[in-house]
PDB file of C-alpha atoms and ligand atoms in Angstrom:
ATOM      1  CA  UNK K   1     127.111   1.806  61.280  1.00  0.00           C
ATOM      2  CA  UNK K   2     125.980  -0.476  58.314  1.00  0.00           C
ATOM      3  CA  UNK K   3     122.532   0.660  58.346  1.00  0.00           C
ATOM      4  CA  UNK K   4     119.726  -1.776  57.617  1.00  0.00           C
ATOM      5  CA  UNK K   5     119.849  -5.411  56.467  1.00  0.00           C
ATOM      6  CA  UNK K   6     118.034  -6.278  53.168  1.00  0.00           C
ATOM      7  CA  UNK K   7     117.601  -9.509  51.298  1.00  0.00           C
ATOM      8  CA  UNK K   8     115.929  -9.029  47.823  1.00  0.00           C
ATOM      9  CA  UNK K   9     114.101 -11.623  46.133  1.00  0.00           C
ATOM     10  CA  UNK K  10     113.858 -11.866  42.733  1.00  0.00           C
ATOM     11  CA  UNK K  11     112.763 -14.221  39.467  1.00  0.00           C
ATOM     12  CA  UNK K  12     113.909 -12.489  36.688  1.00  0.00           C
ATOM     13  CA  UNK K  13     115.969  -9.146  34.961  1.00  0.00           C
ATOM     14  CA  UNK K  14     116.602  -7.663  38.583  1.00  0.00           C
ATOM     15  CA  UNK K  15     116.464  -3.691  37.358  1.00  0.00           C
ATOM     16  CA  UNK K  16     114.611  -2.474  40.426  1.00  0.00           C
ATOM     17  CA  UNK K  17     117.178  -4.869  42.097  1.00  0.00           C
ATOM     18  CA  UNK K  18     119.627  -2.820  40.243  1.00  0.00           C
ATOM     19  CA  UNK K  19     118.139   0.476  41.534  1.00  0.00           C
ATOM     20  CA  UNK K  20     118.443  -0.624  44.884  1.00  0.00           C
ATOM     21  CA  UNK K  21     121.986  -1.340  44.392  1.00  0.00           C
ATOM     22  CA  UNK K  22     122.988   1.936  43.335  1.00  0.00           C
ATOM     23  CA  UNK K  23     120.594   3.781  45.819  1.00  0.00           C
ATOM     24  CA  UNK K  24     123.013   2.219  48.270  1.00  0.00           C
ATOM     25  CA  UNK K  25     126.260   2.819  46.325  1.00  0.00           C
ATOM     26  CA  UNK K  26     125.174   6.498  46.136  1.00  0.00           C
ATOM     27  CA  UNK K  27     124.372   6.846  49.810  1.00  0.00           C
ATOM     28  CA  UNK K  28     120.914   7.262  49.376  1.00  0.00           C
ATOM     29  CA  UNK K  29     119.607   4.674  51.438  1.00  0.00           C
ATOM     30  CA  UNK K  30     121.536   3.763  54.742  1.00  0.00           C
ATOM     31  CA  UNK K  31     121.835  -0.342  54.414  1.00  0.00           C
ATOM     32  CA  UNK K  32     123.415  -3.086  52.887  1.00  0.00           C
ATOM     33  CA  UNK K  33     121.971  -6.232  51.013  1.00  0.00           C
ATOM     34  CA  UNK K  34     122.902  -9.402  52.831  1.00  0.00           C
ATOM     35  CA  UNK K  35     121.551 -11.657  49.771  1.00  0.00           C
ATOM     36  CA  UNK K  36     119.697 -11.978  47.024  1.00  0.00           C
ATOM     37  CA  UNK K  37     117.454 -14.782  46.709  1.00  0.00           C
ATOM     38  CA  UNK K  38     116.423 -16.359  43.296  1.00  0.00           C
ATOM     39  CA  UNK K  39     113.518 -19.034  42.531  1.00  0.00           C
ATOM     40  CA  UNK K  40     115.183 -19.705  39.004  1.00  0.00           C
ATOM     41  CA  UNK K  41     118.695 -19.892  38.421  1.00  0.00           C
ATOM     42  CA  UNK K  42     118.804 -18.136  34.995  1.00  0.00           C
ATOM     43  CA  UNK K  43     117.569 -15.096  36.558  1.00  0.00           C
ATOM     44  CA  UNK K  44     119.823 -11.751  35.315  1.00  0.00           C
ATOM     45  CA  UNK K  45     119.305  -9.978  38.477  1.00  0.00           C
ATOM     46  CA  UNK K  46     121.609 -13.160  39.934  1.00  0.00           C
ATOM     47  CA  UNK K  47     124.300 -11.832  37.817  1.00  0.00           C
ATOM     48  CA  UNK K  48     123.845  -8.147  38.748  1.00  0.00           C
ATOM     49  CA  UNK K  49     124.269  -9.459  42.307  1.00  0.00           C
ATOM     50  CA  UNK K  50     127.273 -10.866  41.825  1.00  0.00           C
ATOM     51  CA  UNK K  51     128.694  -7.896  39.946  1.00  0.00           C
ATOM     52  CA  UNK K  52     128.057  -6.073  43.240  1.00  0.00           C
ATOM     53  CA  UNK K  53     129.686  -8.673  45.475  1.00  0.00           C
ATOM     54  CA  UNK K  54     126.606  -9.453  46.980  1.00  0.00           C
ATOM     55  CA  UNK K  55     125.576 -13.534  48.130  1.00  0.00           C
ATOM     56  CA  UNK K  56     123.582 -14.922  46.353  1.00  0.00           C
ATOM     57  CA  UNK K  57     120.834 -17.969  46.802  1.00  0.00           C
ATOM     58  CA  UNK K  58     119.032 -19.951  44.215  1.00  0.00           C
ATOM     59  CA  UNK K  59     115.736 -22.129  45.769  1.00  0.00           C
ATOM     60  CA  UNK K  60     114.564 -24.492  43.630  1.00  0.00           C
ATOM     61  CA  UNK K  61     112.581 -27.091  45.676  1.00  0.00           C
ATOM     62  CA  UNK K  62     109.051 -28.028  45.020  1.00  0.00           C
ATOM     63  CA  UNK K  63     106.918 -28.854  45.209  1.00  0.00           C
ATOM     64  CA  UNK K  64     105.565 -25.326  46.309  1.00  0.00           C
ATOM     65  CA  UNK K  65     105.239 -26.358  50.166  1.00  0.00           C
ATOM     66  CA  UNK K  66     108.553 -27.206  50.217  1.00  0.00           C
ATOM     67  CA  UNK K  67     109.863 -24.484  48.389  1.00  0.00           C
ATOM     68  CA  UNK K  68     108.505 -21.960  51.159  1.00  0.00           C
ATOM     69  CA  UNK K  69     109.940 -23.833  54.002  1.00  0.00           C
ATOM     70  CA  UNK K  70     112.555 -23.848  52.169  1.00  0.00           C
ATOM     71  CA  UNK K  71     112.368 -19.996  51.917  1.00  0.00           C
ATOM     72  CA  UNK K  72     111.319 -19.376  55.252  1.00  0.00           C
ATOM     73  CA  UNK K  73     114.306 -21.663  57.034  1.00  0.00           C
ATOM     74  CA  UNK K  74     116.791 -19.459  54.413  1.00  0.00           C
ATOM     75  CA  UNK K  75     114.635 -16.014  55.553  1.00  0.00           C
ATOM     76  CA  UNK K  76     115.423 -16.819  59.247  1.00  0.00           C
ATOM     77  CA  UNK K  77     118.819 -17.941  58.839  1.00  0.00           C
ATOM     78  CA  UNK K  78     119.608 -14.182  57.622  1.00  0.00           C
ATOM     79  CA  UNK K  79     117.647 -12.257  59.638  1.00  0.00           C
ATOM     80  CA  UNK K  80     117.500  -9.249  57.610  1.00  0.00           C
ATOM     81  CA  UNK K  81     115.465  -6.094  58.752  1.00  0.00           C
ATOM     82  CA  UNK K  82     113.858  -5.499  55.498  1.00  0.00           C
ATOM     83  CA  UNK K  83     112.906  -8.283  52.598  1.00  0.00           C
ATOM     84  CA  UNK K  84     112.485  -6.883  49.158  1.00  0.00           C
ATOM     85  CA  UNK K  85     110.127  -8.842  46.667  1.00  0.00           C
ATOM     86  CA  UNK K  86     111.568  -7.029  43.072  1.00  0.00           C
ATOM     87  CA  UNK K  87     110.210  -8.959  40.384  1.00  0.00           C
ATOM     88  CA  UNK K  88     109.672 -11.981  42.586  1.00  0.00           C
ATOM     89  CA  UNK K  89     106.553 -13.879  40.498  1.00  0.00           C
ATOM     90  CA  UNK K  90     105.453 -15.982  43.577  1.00  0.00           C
ATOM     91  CA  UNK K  91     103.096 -15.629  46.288  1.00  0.00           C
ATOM     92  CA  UNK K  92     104.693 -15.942  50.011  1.00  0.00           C
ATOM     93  CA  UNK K  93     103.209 -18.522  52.399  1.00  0.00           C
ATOM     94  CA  UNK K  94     101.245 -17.087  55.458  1.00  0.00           C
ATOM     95  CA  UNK K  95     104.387 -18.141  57.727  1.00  0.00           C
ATOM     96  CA  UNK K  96     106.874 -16.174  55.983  1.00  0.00           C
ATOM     97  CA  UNK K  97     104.561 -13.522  56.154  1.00  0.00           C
ATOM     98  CA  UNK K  98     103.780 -13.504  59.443  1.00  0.00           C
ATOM     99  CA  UNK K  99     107.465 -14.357  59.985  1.00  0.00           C
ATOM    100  CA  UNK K 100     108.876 -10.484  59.290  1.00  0.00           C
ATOM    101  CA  UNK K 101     105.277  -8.518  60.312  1.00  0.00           C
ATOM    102  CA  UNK K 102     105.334  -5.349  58.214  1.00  0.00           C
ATOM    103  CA  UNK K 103     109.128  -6.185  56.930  1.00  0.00           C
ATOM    104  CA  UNK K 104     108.296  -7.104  53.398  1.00  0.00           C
ATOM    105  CA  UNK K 105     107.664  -4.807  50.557  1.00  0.00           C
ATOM    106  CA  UNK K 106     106.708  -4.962  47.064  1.00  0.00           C
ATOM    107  CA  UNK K 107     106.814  -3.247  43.997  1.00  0.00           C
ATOM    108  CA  UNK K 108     103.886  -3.389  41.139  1.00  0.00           C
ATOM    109  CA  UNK K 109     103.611  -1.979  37.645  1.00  0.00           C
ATOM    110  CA  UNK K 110     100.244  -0.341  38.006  1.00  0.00           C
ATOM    111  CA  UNK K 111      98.399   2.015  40.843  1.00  0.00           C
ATOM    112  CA  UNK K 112      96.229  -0.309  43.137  1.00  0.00           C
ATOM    113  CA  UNK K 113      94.640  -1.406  43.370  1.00  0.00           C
ATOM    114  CA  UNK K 114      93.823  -1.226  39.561  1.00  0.00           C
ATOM    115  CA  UNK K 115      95.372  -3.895  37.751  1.00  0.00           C
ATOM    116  CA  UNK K 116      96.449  -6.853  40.360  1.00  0.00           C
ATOM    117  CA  UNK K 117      98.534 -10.035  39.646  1.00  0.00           C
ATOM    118  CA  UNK K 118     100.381 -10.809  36.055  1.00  0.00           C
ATOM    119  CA  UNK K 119     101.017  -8.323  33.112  1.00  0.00           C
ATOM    120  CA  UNK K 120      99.750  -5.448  34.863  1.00  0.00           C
ATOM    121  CA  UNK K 121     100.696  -2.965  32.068  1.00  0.00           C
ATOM    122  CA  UNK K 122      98.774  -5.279  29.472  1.00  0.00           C
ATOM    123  CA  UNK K 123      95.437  -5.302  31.593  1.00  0.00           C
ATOM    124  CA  UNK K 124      95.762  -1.066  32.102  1.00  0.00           C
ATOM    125  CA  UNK K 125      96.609  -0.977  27.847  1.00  0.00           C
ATOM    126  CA  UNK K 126      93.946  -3.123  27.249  1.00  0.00           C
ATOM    127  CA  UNK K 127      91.353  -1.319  29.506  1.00  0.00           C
ATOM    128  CA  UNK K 128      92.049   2.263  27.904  1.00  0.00           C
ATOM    129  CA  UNK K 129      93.035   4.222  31.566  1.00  0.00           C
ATOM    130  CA  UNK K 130      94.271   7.290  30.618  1.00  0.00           C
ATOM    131  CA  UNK K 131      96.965   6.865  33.752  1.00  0.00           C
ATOM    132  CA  UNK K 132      98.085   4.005  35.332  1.00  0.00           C
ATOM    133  CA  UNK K 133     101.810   4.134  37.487  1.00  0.00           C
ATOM    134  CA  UNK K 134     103.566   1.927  40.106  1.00  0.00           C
ATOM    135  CA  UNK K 135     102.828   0.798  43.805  1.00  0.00           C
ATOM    136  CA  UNK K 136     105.329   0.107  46.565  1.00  0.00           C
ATOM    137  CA  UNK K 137     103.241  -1.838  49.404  1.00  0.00           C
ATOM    138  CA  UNK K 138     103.670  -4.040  52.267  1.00  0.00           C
ATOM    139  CA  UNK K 139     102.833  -7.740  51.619  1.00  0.00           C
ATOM    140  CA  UNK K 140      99.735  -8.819  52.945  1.00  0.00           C
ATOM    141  CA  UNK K 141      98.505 -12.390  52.464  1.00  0.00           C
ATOM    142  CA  UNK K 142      96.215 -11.562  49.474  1.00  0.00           C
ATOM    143  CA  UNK K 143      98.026 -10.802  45.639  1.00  0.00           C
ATOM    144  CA  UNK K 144      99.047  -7.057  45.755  1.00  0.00           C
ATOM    145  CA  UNK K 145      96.923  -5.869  48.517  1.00  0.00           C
ATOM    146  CA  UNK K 146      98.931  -4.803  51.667  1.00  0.00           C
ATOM    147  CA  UNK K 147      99.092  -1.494  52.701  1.00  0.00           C
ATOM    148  CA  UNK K 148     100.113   1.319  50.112  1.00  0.00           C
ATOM    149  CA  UNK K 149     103.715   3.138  50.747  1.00  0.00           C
ATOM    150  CA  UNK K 150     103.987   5.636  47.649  1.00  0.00           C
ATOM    151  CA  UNK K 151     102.474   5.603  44.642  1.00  0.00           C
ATOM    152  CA  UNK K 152     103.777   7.120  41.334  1.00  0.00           C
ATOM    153  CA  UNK K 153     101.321   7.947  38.502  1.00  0.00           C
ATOM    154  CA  UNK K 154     102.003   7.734  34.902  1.00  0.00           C
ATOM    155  CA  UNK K 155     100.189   8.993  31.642  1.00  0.00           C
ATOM    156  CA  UNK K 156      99.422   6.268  29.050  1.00  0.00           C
ATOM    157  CA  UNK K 157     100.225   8.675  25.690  1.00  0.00           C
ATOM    158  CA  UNK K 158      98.327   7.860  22.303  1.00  0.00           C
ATOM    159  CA  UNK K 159     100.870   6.525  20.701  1.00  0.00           C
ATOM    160  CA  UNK K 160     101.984   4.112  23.683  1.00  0.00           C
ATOM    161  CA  UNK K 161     102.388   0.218  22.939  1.00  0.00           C
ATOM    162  CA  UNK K 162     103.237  -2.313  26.161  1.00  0.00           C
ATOM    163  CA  UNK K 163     106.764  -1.709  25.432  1.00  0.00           C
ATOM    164  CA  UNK K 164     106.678   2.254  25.779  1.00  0.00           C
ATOM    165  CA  UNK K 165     104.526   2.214  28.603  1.00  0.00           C
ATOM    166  CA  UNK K 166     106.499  -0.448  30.485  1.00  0.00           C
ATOM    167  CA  UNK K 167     109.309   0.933  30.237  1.00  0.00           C
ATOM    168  CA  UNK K 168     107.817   4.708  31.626  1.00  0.00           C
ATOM    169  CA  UNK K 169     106.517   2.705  34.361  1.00  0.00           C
ATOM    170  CA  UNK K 170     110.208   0.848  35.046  1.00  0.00           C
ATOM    171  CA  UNK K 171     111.824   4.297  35.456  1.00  0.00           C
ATOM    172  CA  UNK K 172     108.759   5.656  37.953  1.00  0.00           C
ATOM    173  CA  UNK K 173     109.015   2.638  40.172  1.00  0.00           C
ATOM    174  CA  UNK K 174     113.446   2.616  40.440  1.00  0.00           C
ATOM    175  CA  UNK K 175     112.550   5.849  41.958  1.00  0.00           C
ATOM    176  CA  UNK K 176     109.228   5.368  44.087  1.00  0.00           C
ATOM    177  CA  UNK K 177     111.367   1.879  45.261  1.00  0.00           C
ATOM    178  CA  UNK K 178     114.561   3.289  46.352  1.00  0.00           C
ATOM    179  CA  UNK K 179     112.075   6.119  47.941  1.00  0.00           C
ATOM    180  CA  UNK K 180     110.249   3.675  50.079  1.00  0.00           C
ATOM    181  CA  UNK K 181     113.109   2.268  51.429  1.00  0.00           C
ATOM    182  CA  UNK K 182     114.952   5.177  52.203  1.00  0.00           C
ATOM    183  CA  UNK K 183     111.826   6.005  54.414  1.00  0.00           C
ATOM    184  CA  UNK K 184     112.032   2.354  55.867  1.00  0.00           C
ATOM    185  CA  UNK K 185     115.486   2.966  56.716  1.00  0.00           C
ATOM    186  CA  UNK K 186     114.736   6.105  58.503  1.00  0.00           C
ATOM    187  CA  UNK K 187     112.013   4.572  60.637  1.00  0.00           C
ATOM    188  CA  UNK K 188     109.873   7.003  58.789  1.00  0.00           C
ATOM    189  CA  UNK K 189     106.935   4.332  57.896  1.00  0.00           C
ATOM    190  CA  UNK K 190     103.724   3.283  60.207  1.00  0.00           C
ATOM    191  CA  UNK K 191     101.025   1.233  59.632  1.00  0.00           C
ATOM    192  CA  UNK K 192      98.147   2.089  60.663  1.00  0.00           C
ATOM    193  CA  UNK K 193      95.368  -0.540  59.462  1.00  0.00           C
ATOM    194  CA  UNK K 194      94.923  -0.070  55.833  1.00  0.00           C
ATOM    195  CA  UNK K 195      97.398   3.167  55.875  1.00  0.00           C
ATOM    196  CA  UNK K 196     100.915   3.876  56.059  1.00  0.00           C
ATOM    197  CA  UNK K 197     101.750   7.130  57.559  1.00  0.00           C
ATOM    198  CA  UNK K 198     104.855   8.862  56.335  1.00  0.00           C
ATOM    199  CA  UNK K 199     106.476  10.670  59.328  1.00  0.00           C
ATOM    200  CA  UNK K 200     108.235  14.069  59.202  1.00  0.00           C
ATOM    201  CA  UNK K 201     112.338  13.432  59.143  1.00  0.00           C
ATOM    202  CA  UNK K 202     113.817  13.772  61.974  1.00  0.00           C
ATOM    203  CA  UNK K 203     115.008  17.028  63.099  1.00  0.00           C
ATOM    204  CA  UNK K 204     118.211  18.539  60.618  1.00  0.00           C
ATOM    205  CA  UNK K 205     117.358  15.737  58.140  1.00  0.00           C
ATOM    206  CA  UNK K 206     116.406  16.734  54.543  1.00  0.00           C
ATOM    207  CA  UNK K 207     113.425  15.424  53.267  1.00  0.00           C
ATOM    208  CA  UNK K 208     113.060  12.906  50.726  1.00  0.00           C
ATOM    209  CA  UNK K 209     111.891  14.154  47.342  1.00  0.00           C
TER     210      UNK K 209
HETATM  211  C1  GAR B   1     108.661  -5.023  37.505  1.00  0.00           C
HETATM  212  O1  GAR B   1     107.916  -4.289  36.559  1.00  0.00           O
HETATM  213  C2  GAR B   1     107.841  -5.292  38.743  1.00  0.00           C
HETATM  214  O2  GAR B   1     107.018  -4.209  39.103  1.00  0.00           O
HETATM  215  C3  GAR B   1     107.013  -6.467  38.291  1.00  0.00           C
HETATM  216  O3  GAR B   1     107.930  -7.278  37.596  1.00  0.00           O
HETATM  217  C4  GAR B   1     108.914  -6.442  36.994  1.00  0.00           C
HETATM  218  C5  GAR B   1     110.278  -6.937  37.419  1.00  0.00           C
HETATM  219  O4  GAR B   1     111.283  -6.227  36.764  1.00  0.00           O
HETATM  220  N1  GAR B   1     106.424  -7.157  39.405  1.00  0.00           N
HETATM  221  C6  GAR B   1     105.196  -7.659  39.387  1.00  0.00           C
HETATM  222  O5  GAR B   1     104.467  -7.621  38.407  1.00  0.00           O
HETATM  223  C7  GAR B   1     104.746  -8.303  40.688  1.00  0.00           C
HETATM  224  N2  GAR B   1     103.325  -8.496  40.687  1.00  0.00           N
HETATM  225  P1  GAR B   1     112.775  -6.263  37.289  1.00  0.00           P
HETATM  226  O6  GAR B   1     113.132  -7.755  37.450  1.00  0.00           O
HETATM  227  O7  GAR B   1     113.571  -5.627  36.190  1.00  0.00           O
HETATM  228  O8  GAR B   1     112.863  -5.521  38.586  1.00  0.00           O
END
C-alpha cells in the first residue's frame, strides 16, 4: 500500500518541505509525495525535491488568473489526496479551494489567529507577546483562517531577535506539520464547522505524540 498522495507547494527554502520528506523516509507518515509545485523557479525546496527523486513543477504564468487555472488544471491532473501549502506565499483561488474540500493544509509561524499574513514573527516581536508558536490549518478562502489542526506554542525569551525566534518557531512547526499529517493519513481529522476533532487511533495503534 503506498499510503496517501501529497503534492506540496512551495515558494521558497522548502524546510517544512524537508520535514515532510523525512517524516516519510522514517515511516512516520504513511504516503508518498507525487510533486512538488513551485511559483518561482529559484526556489531551494525545488532542489530538495529533486534530491529525493520527487517531480517537480514550476508555474510561472500570470497574470494571477491565469496562474491559478494554471494551478488548478496541474492540481486535477494529479489528483493527490492531500495538498500541502509549505511556504507557499500566495493566496489560492476559490476554485482550487473548493476543488479538494478540506484537502489543503497550511502551516503559519504564529498561533491564530494572532499574527495573520506576511512576517508573522516580526508582527509577534514587534507587539511584545510573551508567546507566540505555529498553526497547522485547513485553507479556507480568507488569509490564514480555516479551521485549526494543532497548534504549538513557543516562549519569546528576553534576549530573542527575529532570527532566534524564527528559527524556535521553524523547529515547533517540522514537528506540529509532520503531526498533522500523520493524523490526515490516519483518517484521524474532522471538521466540524470552525473545529477539527482529533479522533482516538484506531484500535492497537499508538498514539501520536
Ligand atoms: C515558514 O515559516 C512558514 O510557516 C511560513 O513561511 C516559512 C517557509 O519556510 N509561511 C507563511 O508565513 C505563510 N503565511 P520553509 O520554506 O523553510 O518551509
Amino acid at each position: 500500500m503506498t499510503g496517501l498522495k501529497m503534492a506540496v507547494l512551495v515558494s521558497g527554502r522548502g524546510s517544512n518541505l524537508q520535514a515532510i520528506i523525512d517524516g516519510i523516509q522514517a515511516g512516520e507518515i504513511n504516503g508518498e509525495i507525487i510533486a512538488v509545485i513551485s511559483d518561482k523557479r529559484e526556489a531551494y525546496a525545488l532542489r530538495r525535491a529533486e534530491r529525493a527523486g520527487i517531480r517537480t513543477i514550476v508555474i510561472e504564468e500570470s497574470p494571477p488568473e491565469a496562474f491559478q487555472q494554471a494551478l488548478l488544471n496541474c492540481l486535477r491532473a494529479l489528483g493527490p489526496d492531500l495538498i500541502l501549502l509549505a511556504g507557499f506565499m500566495r493566496l489560492l483561488s476559490s476554485s482550487i479551494i473548493n476543488s479538494f474540500p478540506g484537502r489543503i493544509m497550511n502551516i503559519h509561524p504564529s498561533l491564530l489567529p494572532s499574527f495573520p499574513g506576511l512576517q508573522a514573527q516580526r508582527q509577534a516581536l514587534e507587539y511584545g507577546v510573551k508567546v507566540t508558536g505555529c498553526t497547522v490549518h485547513f485553507v479556507d478562502e480568507g488569509m490564514d483562517t480555516g479551521p485549526v489542526i494543532l497548534q504549538e506554542a513557543v516562549p519569546v525569551l528576553e534576549g530573542d531577535d527575529l532570527d532566534s525566534l524564527s528559527e524556535r518557531i521553524l523547529e515547533a512547526e517540522h514537528r506540529t506539520y509532520v503531526k498533522a499529517v500523520q493524523l490526515f493519513a490516519q483518517g484521524r481529522l474532522e471538521i466540524e464547522g470552525r473545529r477539527v476533532r482529533i479522533l482516538p487511533p484506531a484500535p492497537g495503534k499508538e498514539e501520536i505524540v
